[in-house]
PDB file of C-alpha atoms and ligand atoms in Angstrom:
ATOM      1  CA  UNK A 211     -12.616  -3.564  22.559  1.00  0.00           C
ATOM      2  CA  UNK A 212     -10.130  -2.861  19.806  1.00  0.00           C
ATOM      3  CA  UNK A 213      -6.379  -3.107  20.137  1.00  0.00           C
ATOM      4  CA  UNK A 214      -4.779   0.310  19.592  1.00  0.00           C
ATOM      5  CA  UNK A 215      -2.229   0.637  16.817  1.00  0.00           C
ATOM      6  CA  UNK A 216       0.560   2.783  18.271  1.00  0.00           C
ATOM      7  CA  UNK A 217       1.998   4.887  15.448  1.00  0.00           C
ATOM      8  CA  UNK A 218       4.057   7.039  17.770  1.00  0.00           C
ATOM      9  CA  UNK A 219       5.999   4.072  19.153  1.00  0.00           C
ATOM     10  CA  UNK A 220       6.292   2.407  15.725  1.00  0.00           C
ATOM     11  CA  UNK A 221       7.607   5.625  14.168  1.00  0.00           C
ATOM     12  CA  UNK A 222      10.185   5.904  16.955  1.00  0.00           C
ATOM     13  CA  UNK A 223      11.322   2.327  16.291  1.00  0.00           C
ATOM     14  CA  UNK A 224      11.647   3.089  12.578  1.00  0.00           C
ATOM     15  CA  UNK A 225      13.709   6.219  13.279  1.00  0.00           C
ATOM     16  CA  UNK A 226      16.037   4.174  15.491  1.00  0.00           C
ATOM     17  CA  UNK A 227      16.415   1.481  12.814  1.00  0.00           C
ATOM     18  CA  UNK A 228      17.152   4.148  10.210  1.00  0.00           C
ATOM     19  CA  UNK A 229      19.709   5.855  12.451  1.00  0.00           C
ATOM     20  CA  UNK A 230      21.672   2.588  12.617  1.00  0.00           C
ATOM     21  CA  UNK A 231      21.355   2.111   8.869  1.00  0.00           C
ATOM     22  CA  UNK A 232      22.622   5.655   8.254  1.00  0.00           C
ATOM     23  CA  UNK A 233      25.642   5.066  10.510  1.00  0.00           C
ATOM     24  CA  UNK A 234      26.613   2.076   8.385  1.00  0.00           C
ATOM     25  CA  UNK A 235      25.890   3.699   5.045  1.00  0.00           C
ATOM     26  CA  UNK A 236      29.182   5.455   4.380  1.00  0.00           C
ATOM     27  CA  UNK A 237      27.473   8.579   3.092  1.00  0.00           C
ATOM     28  CA  UNK A 238      25.137  11.047   4.701  1.00  0.00           C
ATOM     29  CA  UNK A 239      21.637  11.039   3.218  1.00  0.00           C
ATOM     30  CA  UNK A 240      20.364  14.541   2.467  1.00  0.00           C
ATOM     31  CA  UNK A 241      16.808  15.814   2.258  1.00  0.00           C
ATOM     32  CA  UNK A 242      15.929  19.191   0.750  1.00  0.00           C
ATOM     33  CA  UNK A 243      12.700  20.653   2.099  1.00  0.00           C
ATOM     34  CA  UNK A 244      11.209  23.520   0.134  1.00  0.00           C
ATOM     35  CA  UNK A 245       8.598  25.741   1.757  1.00  0.00           C
ATOM     36  CA  UNK A 246       6.889  28.469  -0.256  1.00  0.00           C
ATOM     37  CA  UNK A 247       4.915  31.049   1.701  1.00  0.00           C
ATOM     38  CA  UNK A 248       4.006  31.297   5.358  1.00  0.00           C
ATOM     39  CA  UNK A 249       1.175  28.817   5.899  1.00  0.00           C
ATOM     40  CA  UNK A 250       1.414  28.113   9.676  1.00  0.00           C
ATOM     41  CA  UNK A 251       0.492  24.419   9.378  1.00  0.00           C
ATOM     42  CA  UNK A 252       3.120  23.919   6.648  1.00  0.00           C
ATOM     43  CA  UNK A 253       5.717  25.690   8.807  1.00  0.00           C
ATOM     44  CA  UNK A 254       5.017  23.215  11.615  1.00  0.00           C
ATOM     45  CA  UNK A 255       5.251  20.223   9.258  1.00  0.00           C
ATOM     46  CA  UNK A 256       8.531  21.456   7.808  1.00  0.00           C
ATOM     47  CA  UNK A 257      10.013  22.057  11.260  1.00  0.00           C
ATOM     48  CA  UNK A 258       9.005  18.533  12.305  1.00  0.00           C
ATOM     49  CA  UNK A 259      10.610  17.094   9.175  1.00  0.00           C
ATOM     50  CA  UNK A 260      13.875  18.907   9.936  1.00  0.00           C
ATOM     51  CA  UNK A 261      13.847  17.674  13.553  1.00  0.00           C
ATOM     52  CA  UNK A 262      13.190  14.100  12.472  1.00  0.00           C
ATOM     53  CA  UNK A 263      16.100  14.279  10.011  1.00  0.00           C
ATOM     54  CA  UNK A 264      18.394  15.465  12.802  1.00  0.00           C
ATOM     55  CA  UNK A 265      17.474  12.541  15.085  1.00  0.00           C
ATOM     56  CA  UNK A 266      18.247  10.084  12.301  1.00  0.00           C
ATOM     57  CA  UNK A 267      21.549  11.501  11.028  1.00  0.00           C
ATOM     58  CA  UNK A 268      20.056  12.779   7.776  1.00  0.00           C
ATOM     59  CA  UNK A 269      21.203  16.216   6.596  1.00  0.00           C
ATOM     60  CA  UNK A 270      18.303  18.563   5.929  1.00  0.00           C
ATOM     61  CA  UNK A 271      18.514  21.555   3.623  1.00  0.00           C
ATOM     62  CA  UNK A 272      15.689  24.006   4.103  1.00  0.00           C
ATOM     63  CA  UNK A 273      14.716  26.438   1.361  1.00  0.00           C
ATOM     64  CA  UNK A 274      12.197  29.045   2.429  1.00  0.00           C
ATOM     65  CA  UNK A 275      10.750  31.127  -0.384  1.00  0.00           C
ATOM     66  CA  UNK A 276       8.319  34.037  -0.245  1.00  0.00           C
ATOM     67  CA  UNK A 277       4.603  33.630  -0.967  1.00  0.00           C
ATOM     68  CA  UNK A 278       5.150  35.699  -4.140  1.00  0.00           C
ATOM     69  CA  UNK A 279       7.644  33.240  -5.652  1.00  0.00           C
ATOM     70  CA  UNK A 280       6.936  32.577  -9.324  1.00  0.00           C
ATOM     71  CA  UNK A 281       6.689  29.135 -10.889  1.00  0.00           C
ATOM     72  CA  UNK A 282       9.881  29.834 -12.869  1.00  0.00           C
ATOM     73  CA  UNK A 283      11.788  30.709  -9.705  1.00  0.00           C
ATOM     74  CA  UNK A 284      10.646  27.541  -7.975  1.00  0.00           C
ATOM     75  CA  UNK A 285      11.494  25.462 -11.058  1.00  0.00           C
ATOM     76  CA  UNK A 286      14.985  26.994 -10.879  1.00  0.00           C
ATOM     77  CA  UNK A 287      15.381  25.886  -7.245  1.00  0.00           C
ATOM     78  CA  UNK A 288      14.294  22.349  -8.157  1.00  0.00           C
ATOM     79  CA  UNK A 289      16.701  22.213 -11.073  1.00  0.00           C
ATOM     80  CA  UNK A 290      19.584  23.086  -8.731  1.00  0.00           C
ATOM     81  CA  UNK A 291      18.483  20.476  -6.172  1.00  0.00           C
ATOM     82  CA  UNK A 292      18.133  17.823  -8.890  1.00  0.00           C
ATOM     83  CA  UNK A 293      21.816  18.249  -9.721  1.00  0.00           C
ATOM     84  CA  UNK A 294      23.093  18.624  -6.137  1.00  0.00           C
ATOM     85  CA  UNK A 295      24.929  15.440  -5.090  1.00  0.00           C
ATOM     86  CA  UNK A 296      24.393  16.107  -1.378  1.00  0.00           C
ATOM     87  CA  UNK A 297      20.633  16.046  -1.903  1.00  0.00           C
ATOM     88  CA  UNK A 298      19.108  12.569  -2.248  1.00  0.00           C
ATOM     89  CA  UNK A 299      15.507  13.525  -1.579  1.00  0.00           C
ATOM     90  CA  UNK A 300      13.477  16.612  -2.508  1.00  0.00           C
ATOM     91  CA  UNK A 301      10.256  17.545  -0.797  1.00  0.00           C
ATOM     92  CA  UNK A 302       8.205  20.548  -1.843  1.00  0.00           C
ATOM     93  CA  UNK A 303       5.683  21.199   0.890  1.00  0.00           C
ATOM     94  CA  UNK A 304       2.121  21.354  -0.439  1.00  0.00           C
ATOM     95  CA  UNK A 305      -0.132  23.260  -0.873  1.00  0.00           C
ATOM     96  CA  UNK A 306       1.663  25.845  -3.012  1.00  0.00           C
ATOM     97  CA  UNK A 307       0.514  29.455  -3.572  1.00  0.00           C
ATOM     98  CA  UNK A 308      -2.021  29.649  -6.373  1.00  0.00           C
ATOM     99  CA  UNK A 309       0.255  31.293  -8.972  1.00  0.00           C
ATOM    100  CA  UNK A 310       2.274  28.058  -9.045  1.00  0.00           C
ATOM    101  CA  UNK A 311       1.060  24.947 -10.867  1.00  0.00           C
ATOM    102  CA  UNK A 312       1.574  22.086  -8.441  1.00  0.00           C
ATOM    103  CA  UNK A 313       1.731  19.470 -11.202  1.00  0.00           C
ATOM    104  CA  UNK A 314       4.461  21.348 -13.067  1.00  0.00           C
ATOM    105  CA  UNK A 315       6.552  21.422  -9.883  1.00  0.00           C
ATOM    106  CA  UNK A 316       6.042  17.763  -8.987  1.00  0.00           C
ATOM    107  CA  UNK A 317       6.907  16.725 -12.542  1.00  0.00           C
ATOM    108  CA  UNK A 318      10.121  18.793 -12.446  1.00  0.00           C
ATOM    109  CA  UNK A 319      11.528  16.791  -9.516  1.00  0.00           C
ATOM    110  CA  UNK A 320      13.942  14.048 -10.564  1.00  0.00           C
ATOM    111  CA  UNK A 321      11.892  10.843  -9.962  1.00  0.00           C
ATOM    112  CA  UNK A 322      14.996   9.324  -8.309  1.00  0.00           C
ATOM    113  CA  UNK A 323      14.801  12.105  -5.669  1.00  0.00           C
ATOM    114  CA  UNK A 324      11.003  12.120  -5.367  1.00  0.00           C
ATOM    115  CA  UNK A 325      10.841  10.846  -1.775  1.00  0.00           C
ATOM    116  CA  UNK A 326       7.199  12.015  -1.524  1.00  0.00           C
ATOM    117  CA  UNK A 327       6.280   9.530  -4.261  1.00  0.00           C
ATOM    118  CA  UNK A 328       4.167  12.144  -6.049  1.00  0.00           C
ATOM    119  CA  UNK A 329       5.864  12.160  -9.479  1.00  0.00           C
ATOM    120  CA  UNK A 330       3.754  10.453 -12.202  1.00  0.00           C
ATOM    121  CA  UNK A 331       6.725   8.163 -12.936  1.00  0.00           C
ATOM    122  CA  UNK A 332       6.645   6.797  -9.383  1.00  0.00           C
ATOM    123  CA  UNK A 333       2.838   6.715  -9.264  1.00  0.00           C
ATOM    124  CA  UNK A 334       2.955   4.717 -12.514  1.00  0.00           C
ATOM    125  CA  UNK A 335       5.451   2.285 -11.022  1.00  0.00           C
ATOM    126  CA  UNK A 336       3.224   1.843  -7.978  1.00  0.00           C
ATOM    127  CA  UNK A 337       0.298   1.160 -10.314  1.00  0.00           C
ATOM    128  CA  UNK A 338       2.075  -1.663 -12.122  1.00  0.00           C
ATOM    129  CA  UNK A 339       3.634  -3.089  -8.950  1.00  0.00           C
ATOM    130  CA  UNK A 340       7.266  -2.061  -9.525  1.00  0.00           C
ATOM    131  CA  UNK A 341       9.529  -0.917  -6.648  1.00  0.00           C
ATOM    132  CA  UNK A 342       9.130   2.811  -6.170  1.00  0.00           C
ATOM    133  CA  UNK A 343       9.026   5.710  -3.735  1.00  0.00           C
ATOM    134  CA  UNK A 344       5.533   5.611  -2.301  1.00  0.00           C
ATOM    135  CA  UNK A 345       3.453   8.390  -0.864  1.00  0.00           C
ATOM    136  CA  UNK A 346       4.435   8.487   2.800  1.00  0.00           C
ATOM    137  CA  UNK A 347       1.066   8.376   4.567  1.00  0.00           C
ATOM    138  CA  UNK A 348      -0.311   5.232   2.864  1.00  0.00           C
ATOM    139  CA  UNK A 349       3.190   3.714   2.964  1.00  0.00           C
ATOM    140  CA  UNK A 350       3.175   4.314   6.735  1.00  0.00           C
ATOM    141  CA  UNK A 351      -0.213   2.618   7.016  1.00  0.00           C
ATOM    142  CA  UNK A 352       1.129  -0.460   5.182  1.00  0.00           C
ATOM    143  CA  UNK A 353       4.072  -0.523   7.590  1.00  0.00           C
ATOM    144  CA  UNK A 354       1.705  -0.397  10.595  1.00  0.00           C
ATOM    145  CA  UNK A 355      -0.372  -3.271   9.189  1.00  0.00           C
ATOM    146  CA  UNK A 356       2.828  -5.249   8.634  1.00  0.00           C
ATOM    147  CA  UNK A 357       4.283  -4.614  12.078  1.00  0.00           C
ATOM    148  CA  UNK A 358       0.985  -5.536  13.763  1.00  0.00           C
ATOM    149  CA  UNK A 359       0.834  -8.778  11.717  1.00  0.00           C
ATOM    150  CA  UNK A 360      -2.502  -7.809  10.227  1.00  0.00           C
ATOM    151  CA  UNK A 361      -3.390 -10.025   7.298  1.00  0.00           C
ATOM    152  CA  UNK A 362      -4.589  -8.165   4.203  1.00  0.00           C
ATOM    153  CA  UNK A 363      -4.958 -10.936   1.625  1.00  0.00           C
ATOM    154  CA  UNK A 364      -8.543 -11.451   0.464  1.00  0.00           C
ATOM    155  CA  UNK A 365      -9.910  -8.755   2.789  1.00  0.00           C
ATOM    156  CA  UNK A 366     -12.524  -6.246   1.626  1.00  0.00           C
ATOM    157  CA  UNK A 367     -10.966  -2.818   2.057  1.00  0.00           C
ATOM    158  CA  UNK A 368     -13.021   0.364   1.829  1.00  0.00           C
ATOM    159  CA  UNK A 369     -11.119   3.615   1.441  1.00  0.00           C
ATOM    160  CA  UNK A 370     -13.071   6.780   2.102  1.00  0.00           C
ATOM    161  CA  UNK A 371     -11.327   9.573   0.187  1.00  0.00           C
ATOM    162  CA  UNK A 372      -9.727   9.613  -3.266  1.00  0.00           C
ATOM    163  CA  UNK A 373      -6.853  12.078  -2.972  1.00  0.00           C
ATOM    164  CA  UNK A 374      -3.653  11.612  -4.933  1.00  0.00           C
ATOM    165  CA  UNK A 375      -1.673  11.724  -1.674  1.00  0.00           C
ATOM    166  CA  UNK A 376      -3.650   9.175   0.350  1.00  0.00           C
ATOM    167  CA  UNK A 377      -6.777   7.518  -1.085  1.00  0.00           C
ATOM    168  CA  UNK A 378      -5.544   6.467  -4.534  1.00  0.00           C
ATOM    169  CA  UNK A 379      -2.070   5.211  -3.528  1.00  0.00           C
ATOM    170  CA  UNK A 380      -3.608   3.475  -0.472  1.00  0.00           C
ATOM    171  CA  UNK A 381      -5.902   1.539  -2.795  1.00  0.00           C
ATOM    172  CA  UNK A 382      -2.982   0.483  -5.008  1.00  0.00           C
ATOM    173  CA  UNK A 383      -0.876  -0.652  -2.038  1.00  0.00           C
ATOM    174  CA  UNK A 384      -3.708  -2.708  -0.527  1.00  0.00           C
ATOM    175  CA  UNK A 385      -4.463  -4.174  -3.967  1.00  0.00           C
ATOM    176  CA  UNK A 386      -0.819  -5.191  -4.301  1.00  0.00           C
ATOM    177  CA  UNK A 387      -1.313  -7.209  -1.088  1.00  0.00           C
ATOM    178  CA  UNK A 388      -4.398  -8.898  -2.571  1.00  0.00           C
ATOM    179  CA  UNK A 389      -7.157  -6.976  -0.824  1.00  0.00           C
ATOM    180  CA  UNK A 390     -10.360  -6.265  -2.729  1.00  0.00           C
ATOM    181  CA  UNK A 391     -10.646  -2.504  -2.787  1.00  0.00           C
ATOM    182  CA  UNK A 392     -13.400   0.091  -3.019  1.00  0.00           C
ATOM    183  CA  UNK A 393     -12.561   3.778  -3.213  1.00  0.00           C
ATOM    184  CA  UNK A 394     -15.455   5.831  -1.875  1.00  0.00           C
ATOM    185  CA  UNK A 395     -15.880   9.596  -2.112  1.00  0.00           C
ATOM    186  CA  UNK A 396     -18.358  12.464  -1.846  1.00  0.00           C
ATOM    187  CA  UNK A 397     -20.576  11.096  -4.633  1.00  0.00           C
ATOM    188  CA  UNK A 398     -20.631   7.495  -3.382  1.00  0.00           C
ATOM    189  CA  UNK A 399     -24.147   6.120  -2.799  1.00  0.00           C
ATOM    190  CA  UNK A 400     -24.971   4.384   0.487  1.00  0.00           C
ATOM    191  CA  UNK A 401     -21.527   4.924   1.958  1.00  0.00           C
ATOM    192  CA  UNK A 402     -22.636   3.559   5.329  1.00  0.00           C
ATOM    193  CA  UNK A 403     -23.542   0.193   3.757  1.00  0.00           C
ATOM    194  CA  UNK A 404     -20.177  -0.002   2.037  1.00  0.00           C
ATOM    195  CA  UNK A 405     -18.320   0.698   5.268  1.00  0.00           C
ATOM    196  CA  UNK A 406     -20.526  -1.816   7.131  1.00  0.00           C
ATOM    197  CA  UNK A 407     -19.307  -4.539   4.743  1.00  0.00           C
ATOM    198  CA  UNK A 408     -15.608  -3.651   5.078  1.00  0.00           C
ATOM    199  CA  UNK A 409     -12.946  -5.770   6.773  1.00  0.00           C
ATOM    200  CA  UNK A 410     -10.526  -2.826   6.538  1.00  0.00           C
ATOM    201  CA  UNK A 411     -11.681   0.806   6.630  1.00  0.00           C
ATOM    202  CA  UNK A 412      -9.313   3.647   5.769  1.00  0.00           C
ATOM    203  CA  UNK A 413     -10.861   7.041   6.490  1.00  0.00           C
ATOM    204  CA  UNK A 414      -9.127   9.906   4.689  1.00  0.00           C
ATOM    205  CA  UNK A 415     -11.748  12.562   4.010  1.00  0.00           C
ATOM    206  CA  UNK A 416     -10.580  15.349   6.290  1.00  0.00           C
ATOM    207  CA  UNK A 417     -13.956  15.777   8.039  1.00  0.00           C
ATOM    208  CA  UNK A 418     -14.287  15.318  11.790  1.00  0.00           C
ATOM    209  CA  UNK A 419     -15.996  12.038  12.750  1.00  0.00           C
ATOM    210  CA  UNK A 420     -17.460  11.635   9.274  1.00  0.00           C
ATOM    211  CA  UNK A 421     -17.377   7.822   9.506  1.00  0.00           C
ATOM    212  CA  UNK A 422     -19.826   6.814  12.223  1.00  0.00           C
ATOM    213  CA  UNK A 423     -18.851   4.258  14.819  1.00  0.00           C
ATOM    214  CA  UNK A 424     -21.916   2.105  14.245  1.00  0.00           C
ATOM    215  CA  UNK A 425     -20.938   1.668  10.572  1.00  0.00           C
ATOM    216  CA  UNK A 426     -17.950  -0.416  11.676  1.00  0.00           C
ATOM    217  CA  UNK A 427     -18.341  -4.175  11.315  1.00  0.00           C
ATOM    218  CA  UNK A 428     -17.413  -6.316  14.333  1.00  0.00           C
ATOM    219  CA  UNK A 429     -13.738  -7.213  14.099  1.00  0.00           C
ATOM    220  CA  UNK A 430     -12.909  -4.715  11.327  1.00  0.00           C
ATOM    221  CA  UNK A 431      -9.575  -2.918  11.130  1.00  0.00           C
ATOM    222  CA  UNK A 432     -10.004   0.859  11.281  1.00  0.00           C
ATOM    223  CA  UNK A 433      -7.327   3.220  10.016  1.00  0.00           C
ATOM    224  CA  UNK A 434      -8.009   6.899  10.638  1.00  0.00           C
ATOM    225  CA  UNK A 435      -5.961   9.366   8.582  1.00  0.00           C
ATOM    226  CA  UNK A 436      -7.925  12.435   9.697  1.00  0.00           C
ATOM    227  CA  UNK A 437      -6.517  15.196  11.879  1.00  0.00           C
ATOM    228  CA  UNK A 438      -9.294  17.705  12.511  1.00  0.00           C
ATOM    229  CA  UNK A 439      -9.128  20.549  14.991  1.00  0.00           C
ATOM    230  CA  UNK A 440     -12.454  20.976  16.801  1.00  0.00           C
ATOM    231  CA  UNK A 441     -13.691  22.629  19.997  1.00  0.00           C
ATOM    232  CA  UNK A 442     -13.127  19.236  21.644  1.00  0.00           C
ATOM    233  CA  UNK A 443      -9.489  19.081  20.523  1.00  0.00           C
ATOM    234  CA  UNK A 444      -7.999  16.926  17.754  1.00  0.00           C
ATOM    235  CA  UNK A 445     -10.319  14.301  16.329  1.00  0.00           C
ATOM    236  CA  UNK A 446     -10.045  11.916  13.418  1.00  0.00           C
ATOM    237  CA  UNK A 447     -12.363  11.165  10.504  1.00  0.00           C
ATOM    238  CA  UNK A 448     -13.877   8.270  12.489  1.00  0.00           C
ATOM    239  CA  UNK A 449     -16.160   8.486  15.508  1.00  0.00           C
ATOM    240  CA  UNK A 450     -13.583   6.831  17.721  1.00  0.00           C
ATOM    241  CA  UNK A 451     -15.397   5.843  20.935  1.00  0.00           C
ATOM    242  CA  UNK A 452     -18.112   3.893  19.119  1.00  0.00           C
ATOM    243  CA  UNK A 453     -15.767   2.461  16.473  1.00  0.00           C
ATOM    244  CA  UNK A 454     -13.362   1.234  19.155  1.00  0.00           C
ATOM    245  CA  UNK A 455     -16.068  -1.000  20.643  1.00  0.00           C
ATOM    246  CA  UNK A 456     -16.493  -2.873  17.358  1.00  0.00           C
ATOM    247  CA  UNK A 457     -13.088  -2.872  15.666  1.00  0.00           C
ATOM    248  CA  UNK A 458     -10.366  -5.474  16.249  1.00  0.00           C
ATOM    249  CA  UNK A 459      -7.641  -2.865  15.625  1.00  0.00           C
ATOM    250  CA  UNK A 460      -7.898   0.908  15.421  1.00  0.00           C
ATOM    251  CA  UNK A 461      -5.486   3.827  15.040  1.00  0.00           C
ATOM    252  CA  UNK A 462      -5.973   6.652  17.560  1.00  0.00           C
ATOM    253  CA  UNK A 463      -5.834  10.363  16.674  1.00  0.00           C
ATOM    254  CA  UNK A 464      -3.338  11.693  17.521  1.00  0.00           C
ATOM    255  CA  UNK A 465      -0.612   9.044  17.767  1.00  0.00           C
ATOM    256  CA  UNK A 466      -1.799   6.651  15.057  1.00  0.00           C
ATOM    257  CA  UNK A 467      -1.144   7.305  11.374  1.00  0.00           C
ATOM    258  CA  UNK A 468       0.230  10.845  11.843  1.00  0.00           C
ATOM    259  CA  UNK A 469       3.720  10.086  13.223  1.00  0.00           C
ATOM    260  CA  UNK A 470       4.284   7.443  10.541  1.00  0.00           C
ATOM    261  CA  UNK A 471       4.261   9.873   7.613  1.00  0.00           C
ATOM    262  CA  UNK A 472       7.543  11.551   8.519  1.00  0.00           C
ATOM    263  CA  UNK A 473       9.132   8.226   9.498  1.00  0.00           C
ATOM    264  CA  UNK A 474       8.415   6.907   5.992  1.00  0.00           C
ATOM    265  CA  UNK A 475       9.766  10.102   4.435  1.00  0.00           C
ATOM    266  CA  UNK A 476      13.035   9.414   6.252  1.00  0.00           C
ATOM    267  CA  UNK A 477      12.923   5.794   5.070  1.00  0.00           C
ATOM    268  CA  UNK A 478      12.451   6.911   1.462  1.00  0.00           C
ATOM    269  CA  UNK A 479      15.323   9.397   1.840  1.00  0.00           C
ATOM    270  CA  UNK A 480      17.700   6.737   3.192  1.00  0.00           C
ATOM    271  CA  UNK A 481      16.650   4.447   0.319  1.00  0.00           C
ATOM    272  CA  UNK A 482      17.296   7.246  -2.210  1.00  0.00           C
ATOM    273  CA  UNK A 483      20.776   7.745  -0.731  1.00  0.00           C
ATOM    274  CA  UNK A 484      21.461   4.008  -1.000  1.00  0.00           C
ATOM    275  CA  UNK A 485      20.302   3.937  -4.608  1.00  0.00           C
ATOM    276  CA  UNK A 486      22.472   6.953  -5.472  1.00  0.00           C
ATOM    277  CA  UNK A 487      25.563   5.002  -4.421  1.00  0.00           C
ATOM    278  CA  UNK A 488      24.806   2.148  -6.838  1.00  0.00           C
TER     279      UNK A 488
HETATM  280  N1  GUN B 791       1.237  18.439   2.464  1.00  0.00           N
HETATM  281  C1  GUN B 791       0.443  17.614   3.177  1.00  0.00           C
HETATM  282  N2  GUN B 791       0.963  16.367   3.172  1.00  0.00           N
HETATM  283  C2  GUN B 791       2.095  16.408   2.442  1.00  0.00           C
HETATM  284  C3  GUN B 791       3.070  15.443   2.089  1.00  0.00           C
HETATM  285  O1  GUN B 791       3.001  14.260   2.425  1.00  0.00           O
HETATM  286  N3  GUN B 791       4.095  15.896   1.339  1.00  0.00           N
HETATM  287  C4  GUN B 791       4.184  17.181   0.933  1.00  0.00           C
HETATM  288  N4  GUN B 791       5.203  17.530   0.183  1.00  0.00           N
HETATM  289  N5  GUN B 791       3.302  18.106   1.239  1.00  0.00           N
HETATM  290  C5  GUN B 791       2.262  17.724   1.990  1.00  0.00           C
END
């Protein structure tokens, strides 16, 4: 039976560590959160980000814009935030309404305030192994692996999903720790065989129980990024009950990877504040 990786408890510990760090910092870190439109899921995420800031002593500045906001208007907001000294981190909640080009917005954020780690400058730094702001979900996964003393070096890691937010940066972070990586996706042949060979499986496809439990090798480490609402409640991208019997470590859904994302956003924001004082 696998050991459960407790993201909820780990995230709480990180928030407490950051709170102490903030108290000793001598300036208050500030995070601007920009929400365009009324997507209910995004509203929940943004509210949770504000709450997490409050528990950590980070100032949060919320900017709510209508669903009809133009790209120029949003670029104007970002320009103001880029030059606001109280703001150390800028987060534009994705997805954006379709009249706005997401790439243009991400590229307008000052890379020094890009606490989401989405700007091509920071992605490039991640690629060549330079210190950077890293995308919060894969960064949170690395932190879980570290805090559970899970060895990565030389392991075969299979990542299912190739998004810019999770799959690709996850691969780069595991590679930086000397794993051998495969990024699998919807066109991958014989996915089950690839997962069966994996020492570390990261499932980030956004489809309920897409990775079958009997694909998991005995002793493998299973990281489930999925949060899928079904008639049976929230389930991950991995068939948990079967996978749990085979894995050595597994993240539950909910309470695994999910809570770590915001904790790492706070960590990046505190780091951005520290860097701004240098
Ligand atoms: N939408 C879903 N995940 C994220 C994230 O990590 N950051 C932002 N900005 N938007 C998201």
